[in-house]
XYZ file of C-alpha atoms in Angstrom:
521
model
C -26.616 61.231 60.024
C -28.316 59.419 57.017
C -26.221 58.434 54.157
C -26.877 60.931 51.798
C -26.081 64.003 54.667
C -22.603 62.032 55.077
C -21.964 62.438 51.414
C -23.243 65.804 51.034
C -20.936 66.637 53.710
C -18.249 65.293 52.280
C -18.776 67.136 49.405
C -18.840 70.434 50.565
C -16.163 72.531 52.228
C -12.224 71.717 51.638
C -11.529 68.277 49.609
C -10.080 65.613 51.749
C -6.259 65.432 51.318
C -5.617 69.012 50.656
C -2.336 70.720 52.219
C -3.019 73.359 54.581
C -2.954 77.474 53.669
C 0.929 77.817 54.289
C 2.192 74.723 52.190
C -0.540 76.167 49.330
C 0.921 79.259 49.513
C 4.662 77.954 49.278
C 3.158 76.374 46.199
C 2.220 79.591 44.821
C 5.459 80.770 45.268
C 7.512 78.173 43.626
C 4.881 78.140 41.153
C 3.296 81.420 39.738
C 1.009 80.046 37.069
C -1.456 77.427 39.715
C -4.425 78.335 40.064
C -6.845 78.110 43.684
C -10.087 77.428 42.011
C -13.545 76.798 43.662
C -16.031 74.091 42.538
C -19.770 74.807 42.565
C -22.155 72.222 42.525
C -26.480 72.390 42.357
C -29.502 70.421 41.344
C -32.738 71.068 41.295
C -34.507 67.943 42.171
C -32.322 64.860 43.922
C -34.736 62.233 41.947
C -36.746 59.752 43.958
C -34.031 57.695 45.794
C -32.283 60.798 47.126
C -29.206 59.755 47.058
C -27.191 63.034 46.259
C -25.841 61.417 42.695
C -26.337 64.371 41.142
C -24.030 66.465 43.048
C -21.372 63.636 43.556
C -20.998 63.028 39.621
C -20.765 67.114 39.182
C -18.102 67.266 41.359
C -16.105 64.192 40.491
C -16.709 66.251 36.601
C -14.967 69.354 37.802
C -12.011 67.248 39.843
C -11.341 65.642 36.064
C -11.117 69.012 34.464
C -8.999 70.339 37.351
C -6.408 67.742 37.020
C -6.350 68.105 33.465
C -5.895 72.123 33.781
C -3.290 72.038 36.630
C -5.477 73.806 38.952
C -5.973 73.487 42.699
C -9.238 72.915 44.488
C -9.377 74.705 47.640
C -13.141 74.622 48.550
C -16.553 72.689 47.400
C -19.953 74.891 47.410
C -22.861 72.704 47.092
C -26.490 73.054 46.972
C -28.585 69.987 46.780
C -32.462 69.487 46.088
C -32.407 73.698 45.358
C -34.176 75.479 42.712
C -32.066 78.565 41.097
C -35.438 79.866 39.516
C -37.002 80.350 42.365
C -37.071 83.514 44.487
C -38.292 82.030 47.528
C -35.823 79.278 47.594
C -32.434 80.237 49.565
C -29.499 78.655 48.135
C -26.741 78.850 51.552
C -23.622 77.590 49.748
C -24.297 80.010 46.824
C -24.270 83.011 49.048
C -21.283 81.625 51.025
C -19.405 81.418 47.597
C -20.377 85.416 46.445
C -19.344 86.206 50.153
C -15.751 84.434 49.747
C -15.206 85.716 45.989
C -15.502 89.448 47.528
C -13.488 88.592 50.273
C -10.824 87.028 48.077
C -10.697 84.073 50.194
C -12.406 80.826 51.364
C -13.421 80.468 54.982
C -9.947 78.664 55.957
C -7.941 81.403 54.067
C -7.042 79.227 50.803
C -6.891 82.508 48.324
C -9.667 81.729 45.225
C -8.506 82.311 41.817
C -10.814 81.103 39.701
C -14.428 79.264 40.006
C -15.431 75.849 38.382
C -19.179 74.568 37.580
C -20.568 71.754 34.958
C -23.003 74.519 33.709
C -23.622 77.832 34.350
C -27.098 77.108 34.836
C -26.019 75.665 37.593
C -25.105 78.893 39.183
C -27.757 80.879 38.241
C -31.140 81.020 36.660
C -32.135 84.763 37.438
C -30.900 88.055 35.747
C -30.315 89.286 39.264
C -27.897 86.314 40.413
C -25.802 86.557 37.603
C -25.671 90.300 38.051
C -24.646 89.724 42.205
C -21.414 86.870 40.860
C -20.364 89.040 38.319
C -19.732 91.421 40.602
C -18.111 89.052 43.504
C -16.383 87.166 40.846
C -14.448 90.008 38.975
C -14.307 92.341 42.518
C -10.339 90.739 42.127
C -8.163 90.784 39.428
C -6.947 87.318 36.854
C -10.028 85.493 37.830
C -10.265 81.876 35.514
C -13.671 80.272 35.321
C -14.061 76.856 33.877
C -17.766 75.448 32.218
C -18.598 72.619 29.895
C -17.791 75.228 27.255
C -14.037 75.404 28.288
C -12.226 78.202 30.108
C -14.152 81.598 30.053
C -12.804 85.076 30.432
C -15.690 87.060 32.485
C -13.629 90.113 32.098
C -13.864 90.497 28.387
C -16.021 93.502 27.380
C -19.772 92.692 26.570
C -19.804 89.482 28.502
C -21.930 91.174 31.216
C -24.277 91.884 28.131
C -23.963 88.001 26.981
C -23.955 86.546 30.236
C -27.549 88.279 30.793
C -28.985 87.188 27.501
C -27.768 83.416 28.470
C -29.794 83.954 31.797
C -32.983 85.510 29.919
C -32.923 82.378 27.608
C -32.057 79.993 30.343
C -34.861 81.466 32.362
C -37.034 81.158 29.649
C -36.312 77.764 28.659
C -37.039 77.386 32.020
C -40.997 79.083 32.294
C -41.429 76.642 28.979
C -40.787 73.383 30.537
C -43.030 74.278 33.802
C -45.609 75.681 31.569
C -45.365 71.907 29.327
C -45.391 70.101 32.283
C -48.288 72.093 33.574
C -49.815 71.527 30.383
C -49.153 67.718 30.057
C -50.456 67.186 34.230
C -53.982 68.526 32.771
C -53.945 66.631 29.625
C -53.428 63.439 30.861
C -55.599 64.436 33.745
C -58.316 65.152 31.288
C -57.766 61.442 29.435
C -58.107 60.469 32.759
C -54.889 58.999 33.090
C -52.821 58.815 36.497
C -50.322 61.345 36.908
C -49.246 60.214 40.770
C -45.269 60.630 41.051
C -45.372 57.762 43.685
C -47.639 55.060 43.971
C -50.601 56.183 45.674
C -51.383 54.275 49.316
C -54.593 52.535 47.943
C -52.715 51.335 44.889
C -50.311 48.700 43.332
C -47.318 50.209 41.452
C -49.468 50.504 38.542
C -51.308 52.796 40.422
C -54.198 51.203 38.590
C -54.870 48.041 40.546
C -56.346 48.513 44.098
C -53.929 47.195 46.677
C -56.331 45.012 49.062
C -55.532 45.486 52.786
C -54.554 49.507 51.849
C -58.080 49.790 50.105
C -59.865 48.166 52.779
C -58.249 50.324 55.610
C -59.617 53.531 53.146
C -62.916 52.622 53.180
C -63.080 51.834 56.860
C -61.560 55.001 57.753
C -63.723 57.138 55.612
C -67.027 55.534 56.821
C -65.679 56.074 60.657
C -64.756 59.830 59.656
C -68.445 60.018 58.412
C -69.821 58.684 61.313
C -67.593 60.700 63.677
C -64.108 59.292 63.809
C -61.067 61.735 64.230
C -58.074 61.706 61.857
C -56.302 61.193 64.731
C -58.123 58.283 65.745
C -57.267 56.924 61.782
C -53.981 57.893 61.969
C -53.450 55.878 65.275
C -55.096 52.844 63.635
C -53.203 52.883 60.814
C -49.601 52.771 62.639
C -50.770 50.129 64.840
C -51.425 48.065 61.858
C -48.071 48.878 60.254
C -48.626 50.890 57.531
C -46.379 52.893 55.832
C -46.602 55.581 53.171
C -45.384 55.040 49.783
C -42.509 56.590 50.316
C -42.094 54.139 53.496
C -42.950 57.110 56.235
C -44.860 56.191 59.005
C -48.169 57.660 58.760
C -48.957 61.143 60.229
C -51.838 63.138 61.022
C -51.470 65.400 58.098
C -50.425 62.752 55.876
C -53.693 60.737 56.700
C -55.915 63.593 56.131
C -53.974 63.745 52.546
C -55.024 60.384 51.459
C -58.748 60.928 52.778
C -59.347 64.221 50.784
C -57.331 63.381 47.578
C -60.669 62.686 45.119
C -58.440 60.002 43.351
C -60.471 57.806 45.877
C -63.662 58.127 44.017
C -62.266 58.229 40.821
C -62.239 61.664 40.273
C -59.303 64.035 39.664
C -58.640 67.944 40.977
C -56.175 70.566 39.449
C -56.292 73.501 42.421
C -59.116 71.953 44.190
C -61.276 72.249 41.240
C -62.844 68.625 40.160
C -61.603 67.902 36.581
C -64.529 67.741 33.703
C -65.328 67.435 30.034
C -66.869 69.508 27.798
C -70.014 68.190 28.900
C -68.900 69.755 32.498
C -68.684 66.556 33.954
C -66.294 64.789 36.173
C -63.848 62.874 34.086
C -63.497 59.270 35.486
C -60.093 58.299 35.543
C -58.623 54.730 34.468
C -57.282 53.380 38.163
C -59.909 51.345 40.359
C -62.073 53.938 42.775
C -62.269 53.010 46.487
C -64.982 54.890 47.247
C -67.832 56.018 45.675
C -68.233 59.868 44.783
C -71.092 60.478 47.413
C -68.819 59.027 49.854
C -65.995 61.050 48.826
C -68.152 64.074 49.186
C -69.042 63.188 52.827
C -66.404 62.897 53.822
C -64.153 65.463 52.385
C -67.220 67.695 54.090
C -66.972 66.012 57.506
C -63.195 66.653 57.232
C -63.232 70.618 56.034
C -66.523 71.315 58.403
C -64.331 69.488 61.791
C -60.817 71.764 61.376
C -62.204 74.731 59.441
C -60.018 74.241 56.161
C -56.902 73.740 58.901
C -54.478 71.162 58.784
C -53.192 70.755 61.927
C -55.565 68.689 64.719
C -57.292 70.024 67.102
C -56.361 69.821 71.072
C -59.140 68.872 73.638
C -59.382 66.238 76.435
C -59.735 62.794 75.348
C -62.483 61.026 77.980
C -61.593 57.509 79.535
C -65.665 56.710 80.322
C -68.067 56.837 77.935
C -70.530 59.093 79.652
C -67.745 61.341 81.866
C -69.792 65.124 81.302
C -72.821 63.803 79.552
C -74.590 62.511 82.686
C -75.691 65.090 85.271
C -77.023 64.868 88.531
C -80.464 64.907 89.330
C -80.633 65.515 93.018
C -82.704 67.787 94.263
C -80.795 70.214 96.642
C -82.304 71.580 100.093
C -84.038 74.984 98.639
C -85.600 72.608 96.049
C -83.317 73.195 93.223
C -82.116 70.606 91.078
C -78.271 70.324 91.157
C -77.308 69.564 87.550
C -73.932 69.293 87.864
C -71.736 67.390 85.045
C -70.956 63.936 86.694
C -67.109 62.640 86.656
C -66.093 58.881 85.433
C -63.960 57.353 88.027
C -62.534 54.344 88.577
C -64.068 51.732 91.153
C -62.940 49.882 94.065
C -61.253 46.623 93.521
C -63.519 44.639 95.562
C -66.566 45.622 93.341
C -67.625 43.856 90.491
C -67.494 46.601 87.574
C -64.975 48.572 86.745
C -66.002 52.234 86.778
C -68.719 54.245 88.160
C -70.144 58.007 87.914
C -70.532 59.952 90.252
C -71.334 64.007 91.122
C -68.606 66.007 92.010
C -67.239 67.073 95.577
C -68.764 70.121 96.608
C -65.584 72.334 96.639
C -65.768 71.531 93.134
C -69.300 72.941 92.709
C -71.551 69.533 92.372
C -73.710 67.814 95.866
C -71.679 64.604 95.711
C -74.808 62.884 96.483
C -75.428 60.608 93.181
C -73.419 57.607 92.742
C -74.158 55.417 89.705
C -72.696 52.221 88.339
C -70.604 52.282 85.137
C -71.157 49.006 82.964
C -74.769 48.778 83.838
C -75.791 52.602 83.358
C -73.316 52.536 79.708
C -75.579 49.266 78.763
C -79.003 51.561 79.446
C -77.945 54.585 77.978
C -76.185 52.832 75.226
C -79.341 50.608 74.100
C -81.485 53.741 74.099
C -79.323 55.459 71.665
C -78.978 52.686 69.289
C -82.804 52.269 69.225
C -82.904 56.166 68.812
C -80.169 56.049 65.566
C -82.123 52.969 64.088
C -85.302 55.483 64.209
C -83.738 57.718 62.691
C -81.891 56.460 60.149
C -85.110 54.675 58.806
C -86.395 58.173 57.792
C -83.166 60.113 57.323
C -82.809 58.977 53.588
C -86.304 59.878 52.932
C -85.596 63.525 54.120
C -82.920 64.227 51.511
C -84.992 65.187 48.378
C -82.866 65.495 45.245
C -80.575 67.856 44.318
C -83.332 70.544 42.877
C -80.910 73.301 41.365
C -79.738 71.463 38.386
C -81.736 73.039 35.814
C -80.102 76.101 37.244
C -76.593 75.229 37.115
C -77.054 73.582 33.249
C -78.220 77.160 32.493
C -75.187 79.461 33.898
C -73.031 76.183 31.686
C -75.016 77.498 28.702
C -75.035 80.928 29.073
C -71.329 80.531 29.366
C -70.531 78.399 26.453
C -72.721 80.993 24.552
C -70.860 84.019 25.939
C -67.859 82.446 24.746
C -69.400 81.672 21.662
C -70.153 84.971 20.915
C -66.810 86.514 21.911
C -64.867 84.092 19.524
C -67.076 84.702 16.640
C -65.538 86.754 14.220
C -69.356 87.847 12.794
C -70.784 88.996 16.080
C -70.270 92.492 16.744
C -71.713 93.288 20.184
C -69.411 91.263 22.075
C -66.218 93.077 22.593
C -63.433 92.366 25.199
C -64.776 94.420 27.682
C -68.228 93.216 27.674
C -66.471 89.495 28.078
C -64.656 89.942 30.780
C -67.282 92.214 32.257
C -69.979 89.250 32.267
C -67.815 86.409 32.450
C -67.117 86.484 36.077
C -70.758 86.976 37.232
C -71.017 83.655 35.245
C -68.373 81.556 37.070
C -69.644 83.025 40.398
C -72.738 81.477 39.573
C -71.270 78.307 38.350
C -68.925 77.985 41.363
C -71.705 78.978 43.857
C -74.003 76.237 42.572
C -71.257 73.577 42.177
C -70.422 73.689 45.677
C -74.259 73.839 46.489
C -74.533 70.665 45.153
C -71.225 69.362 46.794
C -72.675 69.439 50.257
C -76.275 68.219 48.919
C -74.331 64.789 47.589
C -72.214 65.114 51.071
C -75.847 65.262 52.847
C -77.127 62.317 50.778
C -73.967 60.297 51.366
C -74.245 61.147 55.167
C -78.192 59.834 55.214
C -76.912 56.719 53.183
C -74.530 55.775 55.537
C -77.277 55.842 58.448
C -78.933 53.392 56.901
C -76.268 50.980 57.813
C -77.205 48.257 59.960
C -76.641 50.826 63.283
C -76.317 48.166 66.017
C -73.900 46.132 64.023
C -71.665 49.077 63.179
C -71.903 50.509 66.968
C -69.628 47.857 68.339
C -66.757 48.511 66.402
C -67.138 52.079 67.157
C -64.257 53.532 69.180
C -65.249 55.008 72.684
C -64.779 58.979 70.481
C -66.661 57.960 68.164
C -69.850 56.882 70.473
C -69.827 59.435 72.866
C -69.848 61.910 69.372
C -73.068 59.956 68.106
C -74.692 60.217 71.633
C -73.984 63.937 71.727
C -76.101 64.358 68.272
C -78.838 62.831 70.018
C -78.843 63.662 73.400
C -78.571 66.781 75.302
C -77.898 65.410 78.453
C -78.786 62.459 80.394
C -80.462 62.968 83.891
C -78.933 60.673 87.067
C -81.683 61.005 89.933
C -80.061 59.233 92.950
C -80.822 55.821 94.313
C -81.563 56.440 97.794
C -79.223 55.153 101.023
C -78.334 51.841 101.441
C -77.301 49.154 98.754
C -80.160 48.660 96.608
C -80.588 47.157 92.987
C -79.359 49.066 90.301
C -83.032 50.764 88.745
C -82.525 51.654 85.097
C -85.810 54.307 85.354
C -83.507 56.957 87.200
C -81.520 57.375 83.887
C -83.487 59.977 81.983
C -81.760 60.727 78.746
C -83.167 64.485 77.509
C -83.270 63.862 73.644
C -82.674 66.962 71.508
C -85.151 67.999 68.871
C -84.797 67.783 65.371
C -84.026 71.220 63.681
C-alpha cells in the first residue's frame, strides 16, 4: 500500500483511540448533552504530488472544532480526488454516510447525532444530493451539524428552500470557473502559449526548451512509425532505454501513442482534435521548440489512425522470428505438374552447420511437399539486396508523384463564403439574413470546410510519406527492426518464389529466388 492509501485509510472509518459502542454509550448516559457526530471530508482534485493533504488538513479542521464543542467523533467519511458536480462520478463514502444517517447508526453501531464538514460544498454540489442528505440527515430527531459558518439547525423551516438556493449558486459558481478555465485553455492556446499541466516528454520544465535525448528518441520513433514501426515496437525501445513519463511512469503502449499524436510536436496546438488557427485560418505556431516538422506530424498521426482504425488498444498477431517465415513459397513442381506454393516455415538449423536458420516447405500432413530446403543468411542477403535496390527506385520518383495540394483555391473560398455569411448575419443593415437562414447555410459551410481540411491532411501526410523515401534507403535499412523490414518487403513484394536445388549438397544458387514484385496501383 502506497503512502497516500495508508493515510487515506487512516482517515476514514472510526478515529484511532476511540472507546468501543458500550463505554460510548455509558457516556451518554452519565452525560445527556454529548454529542456522536460524523466528520465528512472531499476534494476535488488531490494536486500534483497526491499526497491526500487536502483531506488530512479537513479532518484535523473538524477534530479542532469537535474538541472545542464537546462532541464525540464516532466515524470519518472521506472521498478523495472526487468531483461532487459530476453525475458520472460515484462518491462511496458519501453514500455510506446517507445510508448510516437513515439507519441512525455507523457501521460499528456508534449512534450519529450530528454531522461535521469544513464546507458544505464539500458535501454536495447538486440540487439532487442535497435533497437525498436532507432527507437521511433529519430522518432522526436533535440532529447538530457543524460548517465553517458555525452550528446549523437543518430543521428550521425554509432551510430546505435556502439550502437549495446555496446549491444552485454553488453549482453555478461552479459551471463559471469550468467555463473560465475553458475559456483561458483557448486563449492562451490561441497566443500560442503552452498550457501542458506537466512537463511534456520532449521538453525541459519550461516546457519551452527541447530536452535532447527525449527529442531525439521522438523523432526516431516517428520516422520508424512512418516507415512501418509498431507502437509497440517504440514503446519497447523506449523502456529499454529507461525512460520515464513526466509523471515518472514507465512508458506504455497507450501512453506512447499519446506523445506521437499530440501536434505539440510540430508546433501546432488542438482543442477537440481540431488544429488551432487565426483569423487568417491558419495554424497558430506556438512559443515551445517543435520536434518535428508539420508534414511529419501529419504522416505520422495518419500512419498511426490508418494501422488501429482510430483504436487505442494494439493489435494481437504473431510476431515472426525469420525475416522471410510466410513470404517465401515453394516452387516445386508436384507429380501432376502443379506447382506447390506452399508458405515456407523459418526454422532453426543444426548446430554443426554454419548459419543459423534455414527455410524450408512444410511436412505434408501440414499441406506443403517438404521438398525445398533453403539456407537462411544467404537467401535473407539475396532477397534483402533486391528490395533495397527496389525502395532506392522508387523512392527516386516517389516525390515527383505527389503534385501539390490542388484544392486550395477551394477551401480559401468555403473560408470566405463563411466569414461573409457571418458578416451578413451580424450586420444590423442587412435584412435577408435572418437566424434561420444562418443556421440553415452555416453547416453546409463547415462540412465543406472540414471535408477539405482533412483532404489536405492526408495530401501533406502523402507528401511527408514520399519525403521520407527519399532518405538514404540502404543506410536507414540496417537499423530497421526485423517488423519493420519484413513490413517494407511486403509493400513490394507479393511473394518470393523458392524453386528447389536438386539432391545432393550443392552451392547455394541465388537464381532460384524469384521475388514476384507487385505492381504499382
Amino acid at each position: 500500500m502506497g503512502k497516500r492509501e495508508e493515510l487515506i485509510s487512516k482517515l476514514r472509518g472510526v478515529p484511532d483511540g476511540l472507546p468501543s459502542v458500550e463505554e460510548v454509550r455509558a457516556l451518554l448516559a452519565a452525560d445527556p448533552n454529548l454529542k456522536c457526530v460524523v466528520c465528512y471530508a472531499r476534494i476535488s482534485f488531490d494536486g500534483r504530488v497526491k499526497d491526500a493533504h487536502g483531506i488530512e488538513d479537513q479532518h484535523r479542521d473538524m477534530a479542532e472544532a469537535a474538541r472545542r464543542l464537546g462532541w464525540l467523533i464516532v466515524y470519518r467519511y472521506t472521498d478523495n480526488d472526487k468531483s461532487a458536480s459530476k453525475e458520472s462520478v460515484v462518491r462511496d463514502d458519501y453514500e455510506q454516510l446517507l445510508a448510516d444517517l437513515a439507519a441512525g447508526a455507523t457501521p460499528e453501531g456508534y449512534p450519529i447525532h450530528g454531522v461535521m464538514a469544513v464546507n458544505d460544498d464539500r458535501l454536495h454540489r447538486r440540487p439532487s444530493d442535497w435533497e437525498r442528505y436532507l432527507k437521511a440527515f433529519t430522518s432522526h430527531e436533535g440532529r447538530v451539524y457543524h460548517d465553517s459558518n458555525g452550528v446549523q439547525d437543518l430543521y428550521a423551516e425554509g432551510f430546505e428552500i435556502k439550502g437549495l438556493v446555496g446549491v444552485a449558486m454553488s453549482l453555478s459558481e461552479t459551471r463559471k470557473k469550468q467555463r473560465r478555465s475553458r475559456n483561458s485553455h483557448r486563449s492562451r492556446a490561441i497566443r500560442g502559449q503552452s498550457v501542458s499541466a506537466w512537463r511534456p516528454f520532449g521538453w525541459e520544465d519550461d516546457k519551452v526548451t527541447l530536452r535532447p535525448d527525449e527529442a531525439d528518441a521522438i523523432r526516431t520513433a516517428v520516422h520508424d512509425v512512418i516507415a512501418g514501426a509498431s507502437i509497440s515496437e517504440i514503446t519497447r525501445r523506449w523502456k529499454e532505454a529507461g525512460f520515464i513519463t513526466s509523471r515518472g511512469n514507465p512508458f506504455q503502449y497507450q501512453t506512447v501513442k499519446q506523445v506521437l499524436l499530440n501536434a505539440r510536436l510540430c508546433g501546432y496546438r488542438e482543442i477537440n482534435g481540431e488544429i488551432v488557427r487565426d483569423g487568417d485560418d491558419q495554424p497558430i505556431v506556438g512559443e515551445w521548440a517543435a520536434i518535428i516538422t508539420p508534414n511529419q506530424w501529419f504522416a505520422v498521426t495518419a500512419k498511426i489512425r490508418e494501422r488501429g482504425q482510430g483504436k487505442g488498444s494494439p493489435r494481437g498477431g504473431l510476431v515472426h522470428k525469420y525475416l522471410l517465415t510466410n513470404i517465401l513459397r515453394c516452387g516445386n513442381v508436384l507429380e501432376d505438374g502443379s506447382i506447390c506454393n506452399n508458405k515456407m516455415i523459418g526454422i532453426k538449423a543444426n548446430d554443426w552447420l554454419k548459419y543459423r536458420h534455414a527455410y524450408m516447405c512444410k511436412k505434408t500432413v501440414d499441406g506443403g511437399c517438404n521438398k525445398t530446403y533453403k539456407r537462411g543468411d544467404k537467401t535473407d542477403e539475396i532477397i534483402e539486396e533486391l528490395v533495397i535496390a527496389k525502395l532506392e527506385h522508387d523512392a527516386a520518383t516517389r516525390a515527383q508523384d505527389v503534385p501539390d495540394w490542388d484544392k486550395a483555391e477551394a477551401l480559401e473560398r468555403a473560408l470566405q463564403s463563411r466569414r461573409e455569411l457571418e458578416r451578413r448575419w451580424h450586420d444590423d443593415e442587412d435584412t435577408d439574413i435572418d437566424d434561420e437562414a444562418f443556421f440553415r447555410n452555416l453547416p453546409v459551410l463547415e462540412r465543406r470546410i472540414k471535408e477539405l481540411r482533412a483532404d489536405q491532411k492526408a495530401h501533406e501526410a502523402l507528401k511527408a510519406e514520399a519525403e521520407e523515401a527519399q532518405d538514404d534507403v540502404r543506410k536507414s535499412w540496417a537499423g530497421k527492426t526485423l517488423t519493420q523490414k519484413r513490413e517494407a518487403m511486403k509493400k513490394v513484394l507479393s511473394a518470393v518464389i523458392a524453386v528447389p536445388g536438386g539432391k545432393g549438397n550443392k552451392a547455394f544458387d541465388p537464381d532460384l529466388l524469384k521475388p514476384v514484385w507487385k505492381t504499382s496501383e
